[in-house]
mmCIF file of C-alpha atoms in Angstrom:
data_model
loop_
_atom_site.group_PDB
_atom_site.id
_atom_site.type_symbol
_atom_site.label_atom_id
_atom_site.label_comp_id
_atom_site.label_asym_id
_atom_site.label_seq_id
_atom_site.Cartn_x
_atom_site.Cartn_y
_atom_site.Cartn_z
ATOM 1 C CA MET F 1 49.796 -21.562 -22.729
ATOM 2 C CA LYS F 2 48.360 -23.837 -20.061
ATOM 3 C CA ASN F 3 49.591 -21.465 -17.334
ATOM 4 C CA THR F 4 47.942 -18.557 -19.130
ATOM 5 C CA LYS F 5 44.595 -20.365 -19.150
ATOM 6 C CA ILE F 6 44.942 -21.143 -15.470
ATOM 7 C CA ILE F 7 45.585 -17.480 -14.685
ATOM 8 C CA LEU F 8 42.995 -16.039 -17.087
ATOM 9 C CA LEU F 9 40.117 -18.225 -15.938
ATOM 10 C CA PRO F 10 40.136 -17.012 -12.302
ATOM 11 C CA LEU F 11 40.637 -13.436 -13.500
ATOM 12 C CA LEU F 12 37.612 -13.690 -15.781
ATOM 13 C CA ILE F 13 35.520 -15.187 -12.998
ATOM 14 C CA LEU F 14 36.632 -12.421 -10.638
ATOM 15 C CA PHE F 15 35.874 -9.740 -13.227
ATOM 16 C CA PHE F 16 32.360 -11.030 -13.928
ATOM 17 C CA SER F 17 31.547 -11.498 -10.245
ATOM 18 C CA LEU F 18 32.652 -7.925 -9.508
ATOM 19 C CA PHE F 19 30.605 -6.668 -12.444
ATOM 20 C CA ALA F 20 27.510 -8.557 -11.249
ATOM 21 C CA THR F 21 27.965 -7.245 -7.705
ATOM 22 C CA ALA F 22 28.258 -3.676 -8.979
ATOM 23 C CA GLN F 23 25.100 -4.118 -11.064
ATOM 24 C CA THR F 24 23.181 -5.462 -8.052
ATOM 25 C CA LYS F 25 24.311 -2.604 -5.812
ATOM 26 C CA THR F 26 23.294 -0.076 -8.450
ATOM 27 C CA LYS F 27 19.823 -1.612 -8.724
ATOM 28 C CA ILE F 28 19.383 -1.674 -4.944
ATOM 29 C CA ALA F 29 20.452 1.963 -4.659
ATOM 30 C CA ALA F 30 18.029 2.902 -7.421
ATOM 31 C CA VAL F 31 15.141 1.175 -5.664
ATOM 32 C CA LYS F 32 15.824 2.740 -2.261
ATOM 33 C CA THR F 33 16.074 6.314 -3.486
ATOM 34 C CA PRO F 34 12.708 7.755 -4.528
ATOM 35 C CA PRO F 35 12.785 10.468 -7.149
ATOM 36 C CA PRO F 36 13.038 13.955 -5.648
ATOM 37 C CA ALA F 37 9.817 15.019 -7.358
ATOM 38 C CA ALA F 38 7.768 12.243 -5.765
ATOM 39 C CA GLN F 39 9.452 12.935 -2.443
ATOM 40 C CA ALA F 40 8.413 16.598 -2.612
ATOM 41 C CA ILE F 41 4.796 15.600 -3.132
ATOM 42 C CA LYS F 42 4.827 12.938 -0.410
ATOM 43 C CA SER F 43 6.309 15.403 2.061
ATOM 44 C CA SER F 44 3.628 18.009 1.351
ATOM 45 C CA PRO F 45 1.149 19.021 4.072
ATOM 46 C CA ALA F 46 -1.824 17.954 1.925
ATOM 47 C CA TYR F 47 -0.470 14.441 1.440
ATOM 48 C CA ALA F 48 0.350 14.203 5.153
ATOM 49 C CA GLU F 49 -3.189 15.227 6.109
ATOM 50 C CA ILE F 50 -4.737 12.620 3.838
ATOM 51 C CA LEU F 51 -2.260 9.973 4.998
ATOM 52 C CA LEU F 52 -3.173 10.773 8.608
ATOM 53 C CA ARG F 53 -6.859 10.248 7.863
ATOM 54 C CA LYS F 54 -6.147 6.999 6.035
ATOM 55 C CA THR F 55 -4.028 5.742 8.918
ATOM 56 C CA GLU F 56 -6.777 6.541 11.420
ATOM 57 C CA ARG F 57 -9.372 4.761 9.293
ATOM 58 C CA VAL F 58 -7.219 1.688 8.659
ATOM 59 C CA ALA F 59 -6.477 1.400 12.392
ATOM 60 C CA GLU F 60 -10.180 1.679 13.202
ATOM 61 C CA LEU F 61 -10.976 -0.947 10.571
ATOM 62 C CA GLU F 62 -8.385 -3.336 12.019
ATOM 63 C CA ASP F 63 -9.941 -2.921 15.466
ATOM 64 C CA LEU F 64 -13.405 -3.695 14.139
ATOM 65 C CA LEU F 65 -12.265 -6.728 12.170
ATOM 66 C CA VAL F 66 -11.150 -8.379 15.401
ATOM 67 C CA GLU F 67 -14.803 -8.677 16.479
ATOM 68 C CA TYR F 68 -16.865 -8.226 13.303
ATOM 69 C CA THR F 69 -17.037 -9.645 9.790
ATOM 70 C CA GLU F 70 -16.768 -7.865 6.452
ATOM 71 C CA ASP F 71 -20.578 -7.677 6.352
ATOM 72 C CA PHE F 72 -20.767 -5.398 9.381
ATOM 73 C CA PRO F 73 -22.063 -1.963 8.227
ATOM 74 C CA LYS F 74 -19.284 0.065 9.862
ATOM 75 C CA VAL F 75 -16.652 -2.195 8.252
ATOM 76 C CA LYS F 76 -18.246 -1.623 4.842
ATOM 77 C CA GLU F 77 -18.341 2.119 5.472
ATOM 78 C CA LEU F 78 -14.684 2.227 6.474
ATOM 79 C CA ARG F 79 -13.656 0.224 3.409
ATOM 80 C CA PHE F 80 -15.612 2.661 1.216
ATOM 81 C CA GLU F 81 -13.987 5.655 2.905
ATOM 82 C CA ILE F 82 -10.489 4.158 2.603
ATOM 83 C CA ASP F 83 -11.091 3.626 -1.130
ATOM 84 C CA LEU F 84 -12.080 7.284 -1.492
ATOM 85 C CA ILE F 85 -9.009 8.363 0.472
ATOM 86 C CA ASN F 86 -6.800 6.269 -1.815
ATOM 87 C CA GLN F 87 -8.345 8.013 -4.826
ATOM 88 C CA GLU F 88 -7.520 11.410 -3.328
ATOM 89 C CA MET F 89 -3.969 10.280 -2.540
ATOM 90 C CA ASN F 90 -3.517 9.178 -6.144
ATOM 91 C CA ARG F 91 -4.891 12.521 -7.256
ATOM 92 C CA ILE F 92 -2.237 14.316 -5.214
ATOM 93 C CA LEU F 93 0.518 12.035 -6.499
ATOM 94 C CA ALA F 94 -0.536 12.888 -10.059
ATOM 95 C CA VAL F 95 0.145 16.586 -9.477
ATOM 96 C CA ASN F 96 3.040 18.022 -11.441
ATOM 97 C CA PRO F 97 6.030 18.292 -9.064
ATOM 98 C CA ALA F 98 6.490 21.902 -10.165
ATOM 99 C CA ALA F 99 3.076 22.619 -8.622
ATOM 100 C CA ALA F 100 3.895 20.947 -5.290
ATOM 101 C CA SER F 101 3.577 24.304 -3.521
ATOM 102 C CA LYS F 102 -0.197 24.065 -4.086
ATOM 103 C CA LEU F 103 -0.360 20.995 -1.841
ATOM 104 C CA THR F 104 -1.111 22.911 1.340
ATOM 105 C CA LEU F 105 -2.639 21.758 4.598
ATOM 106 C CA ALA F 106 -5.861 23.526 3.638
ATOM 107 C CA LEU F 107 -6.070 21.449 0.456
ATOM 108 C CA GLY F 108 -5.557 18.271 2.473
ATOM 109 C CA LYS F 109 -8.322 19.289 4.863
ATOM 110 C CA LEU F 110 -10.641 20.055 1.952
ATOM 111 C CA MET F 111 -9.968 16.612 0.497
ATOM 112 C CA VAL F 112 -10.521 14.865 3.824
ATOM 113 C CA ARG F 113 -13.783 16.744 4.378
ATOM 114 C CA LYS F 114 -14.932 15.902 0.847
ATOM 115 C CA VAL F 115 -14.296 12.210 1.527
ATOM 116 C CA GLU F 116 -16.364 12.468 4.720
ATOM 117 C CA LEU F 117 -19.204 14.091 2.792
ATOM 118 C CA GLU F 118 -19.042 11.467 0.030
ATOM 119 C CA THR F 119 -19.288 8.788 2.701
ATOM 120 C CA ASP F 120 -22.353 10.556 4.108
ATOM 121 C CA VAL F 121 -23.934 10.562 0.636
ATOM 122 C CA TRP F 122 -23.163 6.844 0.294
ATOM 123 C CA ASN F 123 -24.876 6.162 3.636
ATOM 124 C CA LEU F 124 -27.890 8.285 2.697
ATOM 125 C CA LEU F 125 -28.271 6.478 -0.617
ATOM 126 C CA LYS F 126 -28.626 3.191 1.260
ATOM 127 C CA GLN F 127 -31.879 4.551 2.741
ATOM 128 C CA TYR F 128 -33.138 7.113 0.229
ATOM 129 C CA THR F 129 -33.251 7.776 -3.491
ATOM 130 C CA ASP F 130 -31.438 10.521 -5.389
ATOM 131 C CA ASP F 131 -34.615 12.616 -5.277
ATOM 132 C CA ASN F 132 -34.576 12.932 -1.503
ATOM 133 C CA SER F 133 -33.821 16.459 -0.266
ATOM 134 C CA ASP F 134 -31.196 15.248 2.225
ATOM 135 C CA VAL F 135 -29.377 13.377 -0.544
ATOM 136 C CA LYS F 136 -29.505 16.410 -2.837
ATOM 137 C CA GLN F 137 -28.197 18.669 -0.089
ATOM 138 C CA ALA F 138 -25.350 16.272 0.749
ATOM 139 C CA LYS F 139 -24.413 15.936 -2.937
ATOM 140 C CA ARG F 140 -24.363 19.710 -3.274
ATOM 141 C CA LYS F 141 -21.914 19.949 -0.361
ATOM 142 C CA VAL F 142 -19.642 17.440 -2.107
ATOM 143 C CA GLU F 143 -19.821 19.539 -5.292
ATOM 144 C CA ILE F 144 -18.859 22.681 -3.366
ATOM 145 C CA PHE F 145 -15.805 21.006 -1.852
ATOM 146 C CA GLU F 146 -14.817 19.509 -5.211
ATOM 147 C CA ALA F 147 -15.029 22.967 -6.811
ATOM 148 C CA ALA F 148 -12.751 24.393 -4.115
ATOM 149 C CA ILE F 149 -10.245 21.564 -4.620
ATOM 150 C CA LYS F 150 -10.248 22.066 -8.390
ATOM 151 C CA GLU F 151 -9.690 25.792 -7.911
ATOM 152 C CA ILE F 152 -6.527 25.084 -5.934
ATOM 153 C CA LEU F 153 -5.229 22.338 -8.196
#
């Protein structure tokens, strides 16, 4: 009986350690492999176009932050634009994977241009009110781009 306990104890320890190792490897494999649906969206031309714009803006922001503080107007503008870009990226990621074929380069360019126009409106509103003709015209441009984006999505 004593010999059986001596043999069973190491076998049980070995079994549980192998089980734990297998569980860990399964979890790691699950984390590393993104779902195919999300991968299809992230590899779309529209997502790539928006990611390119975000990368350019983040790089520009990093350059400015070497010499300027967060209160510098261009830094504030870039932060605002990056937030808008993130919203558009989330919008693309929310698209049904079955509709991933709609995520064309043209859609990405429309979204990038809309973000630029929204940033222009934000800058205009720092100087003028909503009643100003330049503000109204800029807002109308944003609406036109948003309508085109909605038509595609």
